[in-house]
């Protein structure tokens, strides 16, 4: 490769922009192109379900960078033109408009799209929340008032329920778990979260799966549960998780399996990297493939990719981190809250809703959760980092990693080379 | 290098403290970023750039020949 390769980043959201910025920050002098499917300049997603939906931020405030800073990047932005195919050998990307972009290095950062219910197409009043346009449409719908049913008891669903409740809507949160985020946070903390939602007026209709939607004259009228019950609704938000945007890579020869499968340095093939929500890479610490849909990973993985492109790469093995804001609660999670982990409160007090919980498995610290105690949670993470690495180390059998919520690693290194030229 | 922070945007992740502990800290009560050194010495610049780069809320801005 020549000294200054041309880099094409497919995806102009958090991970794509962070890749471009990290490349320039670290001295990349070659060509740089960002290709995005949306017409908007790069914006941030976490505020969409909170400040933007609530109306406390104008949508422009969610922009990740000012036009001046984007100009200063020395990059070509091709926006509003989705990628439709990749030739990983020639390193060309074809777009929907028929443009063919070529580069020495291609970074795949196409993110994820919301999972939808099979019967939601064509029904007015049913929303998803992923993009700025989704947020604007949902906000407009919420401002007309009425009954909102949120389908999905995960992070996004619970955040939307909290925000909509703050806007004065009649809100029901539906999902199969006993408490919001139970699978992610465990019963103790999700129980506190359930109490918080109930106190603030969110109706929790949990413990039943959603079977589908009810509608009349092309407009949603309710949500059907598999118990036969129908929750009446004027507006429905479907927040059932997301699917990696890899459809455009079909036929590229890359290994696609719940994301773009990558090695420990986020390489999908020679000169092809993936970063952010769409990347499923080999986390050397955890000994398995991992795909993280969180904001922090988007930037950190982008930095790792930029380092590797510039020849200073190292295996990307971060301590996973995510946060969620609901009502007055800021919940932050460092590490892996393994199902079945024992949970103990090590600082603060659950009763006053300010605490740090330590998650341990087989006597080892695997995760730290802070509830309105960010600084203390981060400090504990730093103290436990060694142990987390240790937990994630070679003594962890693949079966244990699987139980911890991670998928099994490829059987062998040759597994990674499948699909390469 | 001149460092500024937007407290309103800060999400309290503490990524900046992990990257550049000499320049950033967090408030005890809500975790919001505390700028310890608005004009850090040159040997800290790389760490500060990294901190600004990995901030999940893009709440850190760098100015003057950053």
PDB file of N, CA and C in Angstrom, chain A residues 18 21 25-26 44 46 51 57 61-65 69 295-296 299-300 303 307 314 321 323 325 330 332 334 354 372-376 378-379 381-382, chain B residues 6 8-15 17-18 21 24-32 46 48-62:
ATOM      1  N   UNK A  18     -16.642   9.249  13.231  1.00  0.00           N
ATOM      2  CA  UNK A  18     -15.529   9.076  14.170  1.00  0.00           C
ATOM      3  C   UNK A  18     -14.331   8.420  13.489  1.00  0.00           C
ATOM      4  N   UNK A  21     -12.693  11.260  11.541  1.00  0.00           N
ATOM      5  CA  UNK A  21     -12.015  12.201  12.437  1.00  0.00           C
ATOM      6  C   UNK A  21     -10.753  11.595  13.052  1.00  0.00           C
ATOM      7  N   UNK A  25      -7.055  13.028  12.730  1.00  0.00           N
ATOM      8  CA  UNK A  25      -6.381  13.376  13.984  1.00  0.00           C
ATOM      9  C   UNK A  25      -5.041  12.670  14.097  1.00  0.00           C
ATOM     10  N   UNK A  26      -4.990  11.468  13.537  1.00  0.00           N
ATOM     11  CA  UNK A  26      -3.786  10.655  13.660  1.00  0.00           C
ATOM     12  C   UNK A  26      -2.880  10.790  12.440  1.00  0.00           C
ATOM     13  N   UNK A  44     -26.388  12.717  16.110  1.00  0.00           N
ATOM     14  CA  UNK A  44     -26.266  11.785  17.217  1.00  0.00           C
ATOM     15  C   UNK A  44     -27.625  11.135  17.502  1.00  0.00           C
ATOM     16  N   UNK A  46     -28.517   9.049  20.464  1.00  0.00           N
ATOM     17  CA  UNK A  46     -29.063   8.973  21.823  1.00  0.00           C
ATOM     18  C   UNK A  46     -30.054  10.096  22.172  1.00  0.00           C
ATOM     19  N   UNK A  51     -34.015  14.129  24.428  1.00  0.00           N
ATOM     20  CA  UNK A  51     -34.132  15.581  24.254  1.00  0.00           C
ATOM     21  C   UNK A  51     -34.877  15.978  22.976  1.00  0.00           C
ATOM     22  N   UNK A  57     -34.567  19.903  22.891  1.00  0.00           N
ATOM     23  CA  UNK A  57     -33.547  20.255  21.897  1.00  0.00           C
ATOM     24  C   UNK A  57     -34.222  20.401  20.542  1.00  0.00           C
ATOM     25  N   UNK A  61     -29.614  20.530  17.135  1.00  0.00           N
ATOM     26  CA  UNK A  61     -28.685  20.383  18.254  1.00  0.00           C
ATOM     27  C   UNK A  61     -28.095  18.975  18.306  1.00  0.00           C
ATOM     28  N   UNK A  62     -28.765  18.015  17.685  1.00  0.00           N
ATOM     29  CA  UNK A  62     -28.261  16.633  17.677  1.00  0.00           C
ATOM     30  C   UNK A  62     -27.153  16.435  16.650  1.00  0.00           C
ATOM     31  N   UNK A  63     -26.906  17.477  15.843  1.00  0.00           N
ATOM     32  CA  UNK A  63     -25.798  17.361  14.875  1.00  0.00           C
ATOM     33  C   UNK A  63     -24.495  17.096  15.606  1.00  0.00           C
ATOM     34  N   UNK A  64     -23.710  16.187  15.057  1.00  0.00           N
ATOM     35  CA  UNK A  64     -22.470  15.826  15.741  1.00  0.00           C
ATOM     36  C   UNK A  64     -21.399  16.900  15.595  1.00  0.00           C
ATOM     37  N   UNK A  65     -21.403  17.601  14.477  1.00  0.00           N
ATOM     38  CA  UNK A  65     -20.373  18.627  14.263  1.00  0.00           C
ATOM     39  C   UNK A  65     -20.978  19.815  13.534  1.00  0.00           C
ATOM     40  N   UNK A  69     -16.580  22.505  11.226  1.00  0.00           N
ATOM     41  CA  UNK A  69     -15.736  21.372  11.607  1.00  0.00           C
ATOM     42  C   UNK A  69     -15.783  20.278  10.543  1.00  0.00           C
ATOM     43  N   UNK A 295     -23.509   3.697  21.734  1.00  0.00           N
ATOM     44  CA  UNK A 295     -22.888   4.908  21.243  1.00  0.00           C
ATOM     45  C   UNK A 295     -21.382   4.931  21.490  1.00  0.00           C
ATOM     46  N   UNK A 296     -20.985   4.434  22.647  1.00  0.00           N
ATOM     47  CA  UNK A 296     -19.570   4.473  22.993  1.00  0.00           C
ATOM     48  C   UNK A 296     -18.763   3.576  22.068  1.00  0.00           C
ATOM     49  N   UNK A 299     -17.725   5.116  18.605  1.00  0.00           N
ATOM     50  CA  UNK A 299     -16.517   5.946  18.528  1.00  0.00           C
ATOM     51  C   UNK A 299     -15.255   5.161  18.847  1.00  0.00           C
ATOM     52  N   UNK A 300     -15.335   4.306  19.852  1.00  0.00           N
ATOM     53  CA  UNK A 300     -14.114   3.588  20.248  1.00  0.00           C
ATOM     54  C   UNK A 300     -13.662   2.608  19.157  1.00  0.00           C
ATOM     55  N   UNK A 303     -11.999   4.477  16.364  1.00  0.00           N
ATOM     56  CA  UNK A 303     -10.607   4.831  16.667  1.00  0.00           C
ATOM     57  C   UNK A 303      -9.696   3.615  16.433  1.00  0.00           C
ATOM     58  N   UNK A 307      -6.659   3.419  13.744  1.00  0.00           N
ATOM     59  CA  UNK A 307      -5.306   3.019  14.149  1.00  0.00           C
ATOM     60  C   UNK A 307      -4.773   1.902  13.250  1.00  0.00           C
ATOM     61  N   UNK A 314      -4.101  -2.597  17.065  1.00  0.00           N
ATOM     62  CA  UNK A 314      -3.982  -3.563  18.144  1.00  0.00           C
ATOM     63  C   UNK A 314      -5.356  -4.207  18.267  1.00  0.00           C
ATOM     64  N   UNK A 321     -19.688  -0.564  27.344  1.00  0.00           N
ATOM     65  CA  UNK A 321     -20.313   0.479  28.165  1.00  0.00           C
ATOM     66  C   UNK A 321     -21.573   0.995  27.477  1.00  0.00           C
ATOM     67  N   UNK A 323     -25.290   3.583  28.468  1.00  0.00           N
ATOM     68  CA  UNK A 323     -26.066   4.285  29.482  1.00  0.00           C
ATOM     69  C   UNK A 323     -27.486   4.492  28.973  1.00  0.00           C
ATOM     70  N   UNK A 325     -31.019   7.095  29.995  1.00  0.00           N
ATOM     71  CA  UNK A 325     -31.650   8.118  30.836  1.00  0.00           C
ATOM     72  C   UNK A 325     -33.152   7.908  30.776  1.00  0.00           C
ATOM     73  N   UNK A 330     -30.251   8.182  35.623  1.00  0.00           N
ATOM     74  CA  UNK A 330     -29.191   7.909  34.645  1.00  0.00           C
ATOM     75  C   UNK A 330     -28.537   6.605  35.072  1.00  0.00           C
ATOM     76  N   UNK A 332     -25.890   3.650  34.187  1.00  0.00           N
ATOM     77  CA  UNK A 332     -24.684   3.423  33.390  1.00  0.00           C
ATOM     78  C   UNK A 332     -24.132   2.035  33.671  1.00  0.00           C
ATOM     79  N   UNK A 334     -21.004  -0.617  32.937  1.00  0.00           N
ATOM     80  CA  UNK A 334     -19.646  -0.927  32.469  1.00  0.00           C
ATOM     81  C   UNK A 334     -19.446  -2.437  32.557  1.00  0.00           C
ATOM     82  N   UNK A 354     -29.845   6.082  44.396  1.00  0.00           N
ATOM     83  CA  UNK A 354     -28.519   6.578  44.058  1.00  0.00           C
ATOM     84  C   UNK A 354     -27.583   5.490  44.553  1.00  0.00           C
ATOM     85  N   UNK A 372     -27.559   6.938  38.934  1.00  0.00           N
ATOM     86  CA  UNK A 372     -27.315   8.315  39.380  1.00  0.00           C
ATOM     87  C   UNK A 372     -26.039   8.437  40.207  1.00  0.00           C
ATOM     88  N   UNK A 373     -25.053   7.607  39.923  1.00  0.00           N
ATOM     89  CA  UNK A 373     -23.729   7.739  40.550  1.00  0.00           C
ATOM     90  C   UNK A 373     -22.654   7.503  39.483  1.00  0.00           C
ATOM     91  N   UNK A 374     -22.601   8.370  38.472  1.00  0.00           N
ATOM     92  CA  UNK A 374     -21.708   8.119  37.336  1.00  0.00           C
ATOM     93  C   UNK A 374     -20.228   8.061  37.716  1.00  0.00           C
ATOM     94  N   UNK A 375     -19.835   9.016  38.536  1.00  0.00           N
ATOM     95  CA  UNK A 375     -18.409   9.114  38.845  1.00  0.00           C
ATOM     96  C   UNK A 375     -17.949   7.886  39.634  1.00  0.00           C
ATOM     97  N   UNK A 376     -18.779   7.501  40.591  1.00  0.00           N
ATOM     98  CA  UNK A 376     -18.417   6.356  41.430  1.00  0.00           C
ATOM     99  C   UNK A 376     -18.412   5.069  40.607  1.00  0.00           C
ATOM    100  N   UNK A 378     -17.784   4.807  37.376  1.00  0.00           N
ATOM    101  CA  UNK A 378     -16.609   4.826  36.501  1.00  0.00           C
ATOM    102  C   UNK A 378     -15.337   4.519  37.300  1.00  0.00           C
ATOM    103  N   UNK A 379     -15.263   5.060  38.512  1.00  0.00           N
ATOM    104  CA  UNK A 379     -14.082   4.798  39.342  1.00  0.00           C
ATOM    105  C   UNK A 379     -13.978   3.304  39.665  1.00  0.00           C
ATOM    106  N   UNK A 381     -15.190   0.893  37.875  1.00  0.00           N
ATOM    107  CA  UNK A 381     -14.799   0.228  36.629  1.00  0.00           C
ATOM    108  C   UNK A 381     -13.278   0.229  36.483  1.00  0.00           C
ATOM    109  N   UNK A 382     -12.696   1.380  36.772  1.00  0.00           N
ATOM    110  CA  UNK A 382     -11.236   1.469  36.633  1.00  0.00           C
ATOM    111  C   UNK A 382     -10.530   0.519  37.588  1.00  0.00           C
TER     112      UNK A 382
ATOM    113  N   UNK B   6     -19.180  21.406  26.933  1.00  0.00           N
ATOM    114  CA  UNK B   6     -20.597  21.754  26.969  1.00  0.00           C
ATOM    115  C   UNK B   6     -21.257  20.855  28.018  1.00  0.00           C
ATOM    116  N   UNK B   8     -24.050  20.832  29.247  1.00  0.00           N
ATOM    117  CA  UNK B   8     -25.417  20.466  28.921  1.00  0.00           C
ATOM    118  C   UNK B   8     -25.496  19.205  28.070  1.00  0.00           C
ATOM    119  N   UNK B   9     -24.472  19.025  27.248  1.00  0.00           N
ATOM    120  CA  UNK B   9     -24.454  17.854  26.370  1.00  0.00           C
ATOM    121  C   UNK B   9     -23.879  16.629  27.061  1.00  0.00           C
ATOM    122  N   UNK B  10     -23.041  16.867  28.063  1.00  0.00           N
ATOM    123  CA  UNK B  10     -22.299  15.773  28.701  1.00  0.00           C
ATOM    124  C   UNK B  10     -23.247  14.697  29.210  1.00  0.00           C
ATOM    125  N   UNK B  11     -22.913  13.427  28.909  1.00  0.00           N
ATOM    126  CA  UNK B  11     -23.762  12.324  29.350  1.00  0.00           C
ATOM    127  C   UNK B  11     -23.136  11.573  30.527  1.00  0.00           C
ATOM    128  N   UNK B  12     -22.006  12.076  31.003  1.00  0.00           N
ATOM    129  CA  UNK B  12     -21.423  11.497  32.210  1.00  0.00           C
ATOM    130  C   UNK B  12     -20.785  10.138  32.033  1.00  0.00           C
ATOM    131  N   UNK B  13     -20.422   9.806  30.814  1.00  0.00           N
ATOM    132  CA  UNK B  13     -19.829   8.484  30.570  1.00  0.00           C
ATOM    133  C   UNK B  13     -18.461   8.348  31.226  1.00  0.00           C
ATOM    134  N   UNK B  14     -17.746   9.460  31.310  1.00  0.00           N
ATOM    135  CA  UNK B  14     -16.419   9.419  31.911  1.00  0.00           C
ATOM    136  C   UNK B  14     -15.329   8.942  30.970  1.00  0.00           C
ATOM    137  N   UNK B  15     -15.638   8.817  29.680  1.00  0.00           N
ATOM    138  CA  UNK B  15     -14.621   8.389  28.705  1.00  0.00           C
ATOM    139  C   UNK B  15     -13.442   9.354  28.698  1.00  0.00           C
ATOM    140  N   UNK B  17     -12.274  11.076  31.201  1.00  0.00           N
ATOM    141  CA  UNK B  17     -11.432  10.874  32.386  1.00  0.00           C
ATOM    142  C   UNK B  17     -10.532   9.650  32.169  1.00  0.00           C
ATOM    143  N   UNK B  18     -11.091   8.631  31.521  1.00  0.00           N
ATOM    144  CA  UNK B  18     -10.289   7.440  31.236  1.00  0.00           C
ATOM    145  C   UNK B  18      -9.162   7.782  30.265  1.00  0.00           C
ATOM    146  N   UNK B  21      -6.896  11.783  32.353  1.00  0.00           N
ATOM    147  CA  UNK B  21      -7.256  12.063  33.755  1.00  0.00           C
ATOM    148  C   UNK B  21      -6.630  13.342  34.321  1.00  0.00           C
ATOM    149  N   UNK B  24      -9.427  16.070  32.716  1.00  0.00           N
ATOM    150  CA  UNK B  24     -10.869  15.959  32.956  1.00  0.00           C
ATOM    151  C   UNK B  24     -11.153  15.178  34.245  1.00  0.00           C
ATOM    152  N   UNK B  25     -12.220  15.599  34.894  1.00  0.00           N
ATOM    153  CA  UNK B  25     -12.765  14.819  36.005  1.00  0.00           C
ATOM    154  C   UNK B  25     -14.288  14.884  35.864  1.00  0.00           C
ATOM    155  N   UNK B  26     -14.974  14.250  36.823  1.00  0.00           N
ATOM    156  CA  UNK B  26     -16.435  14.269  36.803  1.00  0.00           C
ATOM    157  C   UNK B  26     -16.958  14.827  38.108  1.00  0.00           C
ATOM    158  N   UNK B  27     -18.080  15.556  38.034  1.00  0.00           N
ATOM    159  CA  UNK B  27     -18.722  16.029  39.255  1.00  0.00           C
ATOM    160  C   UNK B  27     -19.243  14.842  40.041  1.00  0.00           C
ATOM    161  N   UNK B  28     -19.115  14.966  41.336  1.00  0.00           N
ATOM    162  CA  UNK B  28     -19.515  13.879  42.217  1.00  0.00           C
ATOM    163  C   UNK B  28     -21.006  13.570  42.104  1.00  0.00           C
ATOM    164  N   UNK B  29     -21.828  14.619  42.062  1.00  0.00           N
ATOM    165  CA  UNK B  29     -23.273  14.380  42.190  1.00  0.00           C
ATOM    166  C   UNK B  29     -23.925  13.875  40.913  1.00  0.00           C
ATOM    167  N   UNK B  30     -23.489  14.360  39.745  1.00  0.00           N
ATOM    168  CA  UNK B  30     -24.185  13.947  38.524  1.00  0.00           C
ATOM    169  C   UNK B  30     -23.257  13.451  37.421  1.00  0.00           C
ATOM    170  N   UNK B  31     -21.965  13.393  37.706  1.00  0.00           N
ATOM    171  CA  UNK B  31     -21.026  12.832  36.732  1.00  0.00           C
ATOM    172  C   UNK B  31     -20.675  13.752  35.576  1.00  0.00           C
ATOM    173  N   UNK B  32     -21.215  14.970  35.591  1.00  0.00           N
ATOM    174  CA  UNK B  32     -20.923  15.888  34.487  1.00  0.00           C
ATOM    175  C   UNK B  32     -19.440  16.261  34.489  1.00  0.00           C
ATOM    176  N   UNK B  46      -2.189  14.948  22.900  1.00  0.00           N
ATOM    177  CA  UNK B  46      -2.647  13.737  22.217  1.00  0.00           C
ATOM    178  C   UNK B  46      -3.767  13.071  23.016  1.00  0.00           C
ATOM    179  N   UNK B  48      -5.777  14.528  25.127  1.00  0.00           N
ATOM    180  CA  UNK B  48      -6.976  15.378  25.100  1.00  0.00           C
ATOM    181  C   UNK B  48      -7.715  15.214  23.767  1.00  0.00           C
ATOM    182  N   UNK B  49      -6.961  15.129  22.678  1.00  0.00           N
ATOM    183  CA  UNK B  49      -7.611  14.909  21.380  1.00  0.00           C
ATOM    184  C   UNK B  49      -8.361  13.583  21.372  1.00  0.00           C
ATOM    185  N   UNK B  50      -7.740  12.584  21.962  1.00  0.00           N
ATOM    186  CA  UNK B  50      -8.378  11.272  22.059  1.00  0.00           C
ATOM    187  C   UNK B  50      -9.665  11.380  22.903  1.00  0.00           C
ATOM    188  N   UNK B  51      -9.564  12.113  24.012  1.00  0.00           N
ATOM    189  CA  UNK B  51     -10.727  12.276  24.894  1.00  0.00           C
ATOM    190  C   UNK B  51     -11.877  12.954  24.151  1.00  0.00           C
ATOM    191  N   UNK B  52     -11.550  14.001  23.399  1.00  0.00           N
ATOM    192  CA  UNK B  52     -12.588  14.692  22.631  1.00  0.00           C
ATOM    193  C   UNK B  52     -13.147  13.762  21.560  1.00  0.00           C
ATOM    194  N   UNK B  53     -12.265  12.972  20.972  1.00  0.00           N
ATOM    195  CA  UNK B  53     -12.681  12.067  19.897  1.00  0.00           C
ATOM    196  C   UNK B  53     -13.589  10.951  20.369  1.00  0.00           C
ATOM    197  N   UNK B  54     -13.370  10.445  21.569  1.00  0.00           N
ATOM    198  CA  UNK B  54     -14.185   9.318  22.037  1.00  0.00           C
ATOM    199  C   UNK B  54     -15.385   9.762  22.889  1.00  0.00           C
ATOM    200  N   UNK B  55     -15.520  11.049  23.133  1.00  0.00           N
ATOM    201  CA  UNK B  55     -16.672  11.505  23.927  1.00  0.00           C
ATOM    202  C   UNK B  55     -17.961  11.106  23.216  1.00  0.00           C
ATOM    203  N   UNK B  56     -18.799  10.300  23.854  1.00  0.00           N
ATOM    204  CA  UNK B  56     -20.010   9.844  23.164  1.00  0.00           C
ATOM    205  C   UNK B  56     -21.048  10.936  22.965  1.00  0.00           C
ATOM    206  N   UNK B  57     -20.873  12.080  23.601  1.00  0.00           N
ATOM    207  CA  UNK B  57     -21.851  13.152  23.446  1.00  0.00           C
ATOM    208  C   UNK B  57     -21.269  14.336  22.680  1.00  0.00           C
ATOM    209  N   UNK B  58     -20.071  14.182  22.168  1.00  0.00           N
ATOM    210  CA  UNK B  58     -19.316  15.252  21.511  1.00  0.00           C
ATOM    211  C   UNK B  58     -19.453  16.566  22.283  1.00  0.00           C
ATOM    212  N   UNK B  59     -19.176  16.474  23.581  1.00  0.00           N
ATOM    213  CA  UNK B  59     -19.336  17.621  24.476  1.00  0.00           C
ATOM    214  C   UNK B  59     -18.030  18.390  24.681  1.00  0.00           C
ATOM    215  N   UNK B  60     -16.934  17.886  24.087  1.00  0.00           N
ATOM    216  CA  UNK B  60     -15.628  18.531  24.277  1.00  0.00           C
ATOM    217  C   UNK B  60     -15.202  19.185  22.968  1.00  0.00           C
ATOM    218  N   UNK B  61     -14.887  20.477  23.030  1.00  0.00           N
ATOM    219  CA  UNK B  61     -14.414  21.175  21.831  1.00  0.00           C
ATOM    220  C   UNK B  61     -12.980  21.658  22.048  1.00  0.00           C
ATOM    221  N   UNK B  62     -12.193  21.595  20.983  1.00  0.00           N
ATOM    222  CA  UNK B  62     -10.799  22.027  21.041  1.00  0.00           C
ATOM    223  C   UNK B  62     -10.611  23.211  20.108  1.00  0.00           C
TER     224      UNK B  62
END
